[in-house]
Coordinates of C-alpha atoms in Angstrom, one line a residue:
M1412 CA 0.0 0.0 0.0
A1413 CA 1.3 3.5 -0.9
I1414 CA 0.2 4.8 2.5
S1415 CA 2.8 2.7 4.2
R1416 CA 5.6 4.5 2.3
I1417 CA 4.7 7.9 3.5
A1418 CA 7.8 9.6 5.1
I1419 CA 8.0 12.7 7.3
G1420 CA 11.6 13.4 6.5
A1421 CA 14.7 14.1 8.6
P1422 CA 14.7 17.2 10.8
G1423 CA 17.5 18.8 8.8
E1424 CA 16.0 18.2 5.5
A1425 CA 14.3 21.6 5.2
S1426 CA 17.7 23.3 5.3
H1427 CA 19.4 20.8 3.0
P1428 CA 20.9 22.5 -0.1
D1429 CA 19.2 20.1 -2.4
A1430 CA 15.8 20.8 -0.8
I1431 CA 16.3 24.5 -1.0
R1432 CA 17.3 24.3 -4.6
A1433 CA 14.3 22.2 -5.4
A1434 CA 12.0 24.8 -3.6
F1435 CA 13.5 27.6 -5.7
A1436 CA 12.9 25.6 -8.8
E1437 CA 9.3 25.2 -7.9
F1438 CA 9.0 28.9 -7.2
F1439 CA 10.4 29.9 -10.6
S1440 CA 8.4 27.3 -12.5
M1441 CA 5.2 28.4 -10.8
L1442 CA 6.1 32.1 -11.5
I1443 CA 6.6 31.2 -15.2
F1444 CA 3.4 29.2 -15.4
V1445 CA 1.1 31.7 -13.6
F1446 CA 2.6 34.8 -15.4
A1447 CA 1.8 33.3 -18.8
G1448 CA -1.5 31.6 -17.9
E1449 CA -3.0 34.5 -15.9
G1450 CA -1.4 37.0 -18.2
S1451 CA -3.1 35.5 -21.2
G1452 CA -6.5 36.0 -19.5
M1453 CA -5.6 39.6 -18.7
A1454 CA -4.5 40.2 -22.3
Y1455 CA -7.8 38.8 -23.5
S1456 CA -9.8 41.1 -21.2
K1457 CA -7.8 44.1 -22.5
L1458 CA -8.3 43.2 -26.1
T1459 CA -12.0 42.7 -25.7
D1460 CA -12.4 45.6 -23.3
N1461 CA -13.5 43.2 -20.5
G1462 CA -16.0 41.6 -22.9
S1463 CA -17.8 38.3 -22.1
A1464 CA -16.1 35.0 -22.5
T1465 CA -16.1 33.4 -26.0
P1466 CA -15.1 30.0 -27.4
S1467 CA -12.0 31.6 -28.9
G1468 CA -11.1 33.0 -25.5
L1469 CA -11.5 29.5 -24.0
I1470 CA -9.2 28.0 -26.7
A1471 CA -6.6 30.7 -26.1
A1472 CA -6.7 30.0 -22.3
S1473 CA -6.3 26.3 -23.0
L1474 CA -3.3 26.8 -25.3
S1475 CA -1.5 29.3 -23.1
H1476 CA -1.8 27.1 -20.0
A1477 CA -0.8 24.0 -21.9
F1478 CA 2.3 25.7 -23.5
A1479 CA 3.3 27.4 -20.2
L1480 CA 2.9 24.3 -18.1
F1481 CA 4.9 22.2 -20.7
V1482 CA 7.8 24.7 -20.2
A1483 CA 7.4 25.1 -16.4
V1484 CA 7.5 21.3 -15.9
S1485 CA 10.4 20.9 -18.3
V1486 CA 12.6 23.5 -16.6
G1487 CA 12.0 22.2 -13.1
A1488 CA 12.0 18.4 -13.9
N1489 CA 15.7 17.7 -13.2
I1490 CA 15.8 19.8 -10.0
S1491 CA 12.5 19.4 -8.2
G1492 CA 10.6 16.9 -10.3
G1493 CA 8.7 19.8 -11.9
H1494 CA 5.5 19.5 -9.8
V1495 CA 4.3 23.1 -10.4
N1496 CA 1.2 22.3 -8.4
P1497 CA 0.5 21.6 -4.7
A1498 CA -2.0 18.9 -5.7
V1499 CA 0.7 17.1 -7.7
T1500 CA 3.1 17.4 -4.7
F1501 CA 0.3 16.0 -2.4
G1502 CA -0.1 13.1 -4.8
A1503 CA 3.6 12.4 -4.8
F1504 CA 3.7 12.5 -1.0
L1505 CA 0.8 10.0 -0.7
G1506 CA 2.7 7.7 -3.0
G1507 CA 5.8 7.9 -0.9
N1508 CA 7.8 9.7 -3.6
I1509 CA 8.5 12.8 -1.5
T1510 CA 8.7 13.5 2.2
L1511 CA 6.3 15.7 4.1
L1512 CA 9.0 18.2 5.0
R1513 CA 10.0 18.6 1.3
A1514 CA 6.4 18.8 0.3
I1515 CA 5.8 21.7 2.7
L1516 CA 8.8 23.5 1.2
Y1517 CA 7.3 22.9 -2.3
W1518 CA 3.9 24.2 -1.2
I1519 CA 5.4 27.4 0.2
A1520 CA 7.5 28.0 -2.9
Q1521 CA 4.5 27.3 -5.2
L1522 CA 2.2 29.6 -3.4
L1523 CA 4.8 32.4 -3.3
G1524 CA 5.6 31.9 -7.0
S1525 CA 1.9 32.4 -7.9
V1526 CA 1.5 35.5 -5.7
V1527 CA 4.7 37.1 -7.1
A1528 CA 3.6 36.3 -10.6
C1529 CA 0.2 38.0 -10.0
L1530 CA 1.9 41.0 -8.4
L1531 CA 4.2 41.4 -11.3
L1532 CA 1.3 41.2 -13.7
K1533 CA -0.7 43.8 -11.8
F1534 CA 2.3 46.1 -11.9
A1535 CA 3.3 45.4 -15.6
T1536 CA -0.3 45.9 -16.8
G1537 CA -0.7 49.2 -15.0
G1538 CA -3.1 47.9 -12.4
L1539 CA -5.3 45.6 -14.3
E1540 CA -7.2 43.1 -12.1
T1541 CA -5.8 39.6 -11.6
A1542 CA -9.2 37.9 -11.7
A1543 CA -9.7 35.2 -9.1
F1544 CA -11.3 31.9 -10.1
S1545 CA -15.1 31.9 -9.8
L1546 CA -18.1 29.8 -10.7
S1547 CA -20.1 30.5 -13.8
S1548 CA -23.8 31.3 -13.6
G1549 CA -25.8 28.2 -12.8
V1550 CA -22.8 26.2 -11.5
S1551 CA -23.1 25.2 -7.9
I1552 CA -20.2 24.6 -5.6
W1553 CA -20.8 20.9 -5.7
N1554 CA -20.8 21.0 -9.5
A1555 CA -17.4 22.8 -9.4
L1556 CA -16.1 20.4 -6.8
V1557 CA -16.8 17.4 -9.0
F1558 CA -15.2 19.2 -11.9
E1559 CA -12.0 19.9 -10.0
I1560 CA -11.8 16.4 -8.5
V1561 CA -12.2 14.7 -11.9
M1562 CA -9.9 17.1 -13.8
T1563 CA -7.2 16.9 -11.2
F1564 CA -7.5 13.1 -11.1
G1565 CA -6.8 13.1 -14.8
L1566 CA -3.8 15.4 -14.3
V1567 CA -2.2 13.5 -11.5
Y1568 CA -2.9 10.1 -13.1
T1569 CA -1.0 11.5 -16.1
V1570 CA 1.9 12.6 -13.9
Y1571 CA 2.1 9.2 -12.4
A1572 CA 1.9 7.3 -15.7
T1573 CA 4.5 9.5 -17.5
A1574 CA 6.8 10.8 -14.8
V1575 CA 6.5 8.7 -11.6
D1576 CA 6.0 5.1 -12.7
P1577 CA 9.4 3.3 -12.6
K1578 CA 8.3 1.3 -15.7
K1579 CA 7.7 4.4 -17.7
G1580 CA 10.8 3.9 -19.9
N1581 CA 10.9 6.3 -22.9
V1582 CA 7.5 7.6 -22.1
G1583 CA 9.2 9.8 -19.5
I1584 CA 10.6 11.9 -22.3
V1585 CA 7.1 13.2 -23.2
A1586 CA 5.9 13.7 -19.6
P1587 CA 6.0 17.5 -19.7
I1588 CA 4.1 17.8 -22.9
A1589 CA 1.6 15.1 -21.8
I1590 CA 1.0 17.0 -18.6
G1591 CA 0.6 20.3 -20.4
L1592 CA -1.8 18.7 -22.9
I1593 CA -4.1 17.2 -20.2
V1594 CA -4.3 20.6 -18.5
G1595 CA -5.2 22.3 -21.8
A1596 CA -7.8 19.6 -22.6
N1597 CA -9.3 19.9 -19.1
I1598 CA -9.6 23.7 -19.5
L1599 CA -11.6 23.1 -22.7
A1600 CA -13.9 20.8 -20.7
G1601 CA -14.3 22.8 -17.5
G1602 CA -13.1 26.3 -18.1
A1603 CA -16.6 27.5 -19.0
F1604 CA -18.0 26.2 -15.7
D1605 CA -15.5 27.0 -12.9
G1606 CA -12.3 28.2 -14.7
A1607 CA -10.7 24.7 -14.5
S1608 CA -8.0 25.4 -12.0
M1609 CA -6.7 21.9 -11.0
N1610 CA -4.0 23.8 -9.1
P1611 CA -4.5 25.4 -5.6
A1612 CA -1.5 27.7 -6.2
V1613 CA -2.9 29.0 -9.5
S1614 CA -6.1 29.9 -7.7
F1615 CA -4.3 31.3 -4.6
G1616 CA -2.2 34.0 -6.3
P1617 CA -5.0 35.9 -8.0
A1618 CA -7.2 35.5 -4.9
V1619 CA -4.5 37.1 -2.7
V1620 CA -3.8 40.0 -5.1
S1621 CA -7.5 40.7 -5.9
W1622 CA -8.5 39.8 -2.3
S1623 CA -11.4 37.7 -3.6
W1624 CA -12.1 34.5 -1.7
T1625 CA -15.6 33.5 -2.8
H1626 CA -15.8 29.7 -3.0
H1627 CA -12.0 29.6 -2.9
W1628 CA -12.1 26.4 -0.8
V1629 CA -13.4 24.5 -3.8
Y1630 CA -10.1 25.2 -5.6
W1631 CA -8.2 23.5 -2.8
A1632 CA -10.5 20.7 -1.8
G1633 CA -11.3 19.5 -5.4
P1634 CA -7.7 19.3 -6.6
M1635 CA -6.4 17.7 -3.4
I1636 CA -9.1 15.0 -3.4
G1637 CA -8.6 14.3 -7.1
A1638 CA -4.8 14.1 -6.6
A1639 CA -5.2 11.7 -3.6
I1640 CA -7.5 9.4 -5.5
A1641 CA -5.3 9.4 -8.6
A1642 CA -2.1 8.7 -6.6
L1643 CA -3.6 5.9 -4.6
V1644 CA -5.3 4.3 -7.6
Y1645 CA -2.2 4.4 -9.8
D1646 CA 0.3 3.5 -7.2
N1647 CA -1.6 0.5 -5.8
L1648 CA -3.0 -0.9 -9.1
F1649 CA 0.0 -0.3 -11.5
I1650 CA 3.1 0.2 -9.4
G1651 CA 2.8 -1.8 -6.3
D1652 CA 5.3 -2.4 -3.6
G1653 CA 7.6 -4.6 -5.7
A1654 CA 8.2 -2.0 -8.4
H1655 CA 8.4 1.0 -6.2
E1656 CA 11.7 2.9 -6.1
P1657 CA 12.7 3.9 -2.6
L1658 CA 13.2 7.5 -1.6
P1659 CA 16.7 8.8 -2.0
H1660 CA 18.7 8.8 1.2
N1661 CA 18.5 12.6 1.5
D1662 CA 14.7 12.3 1.6
L1663 CA 14.6 9.8 4.4

């Protein structure tokens, strides 16, 4: 069972140079991702003079997030694993692939990266609003919660299949683009309903800068639940104890 491999981490791990470098990698990857993703939405609003959402706008959002996440995962993969998402980090933790202490470092770095990206966007655009995620008309919080659970399940399942599974072989080469593509596809599916976050940090930065917290909990609960289900399902069904790679010594 994956749950038996959960590790807290050594007391000195939080100050270990490798852990600090990994946290910085997550910070910069998240900054790159949010700046491009949130920035594309702000650019659309400027071009349309804050007009209503359109199918072309949804496609633009899908493409910008897919491309940006592909790059953000790629540049961080060799340093931190390229999580770029607290939910992905949570899934990796539940599968015994990262310790709790390192996960906390990642979470802090990811949240800070998102906030800094949104602050930079607000300054660079002359004070335009960094719009927080919100539910569309007629969409209940339970509708949105299911959307976020299912979409994040697909994302973290993809992460496990292409990046975490020890049997991945050459599939690992395409992991960043596969991860970017599933996020882009999910935005096409859920973006019109709840914004299709799948990432608590991506929701957190705009919420902090715009100070808008309506239904914000949905964008934490949904992704974390979806990530947990995906991690436990994939790890227990397709990896198992025999094929699991132990944590590196500096993670124990």
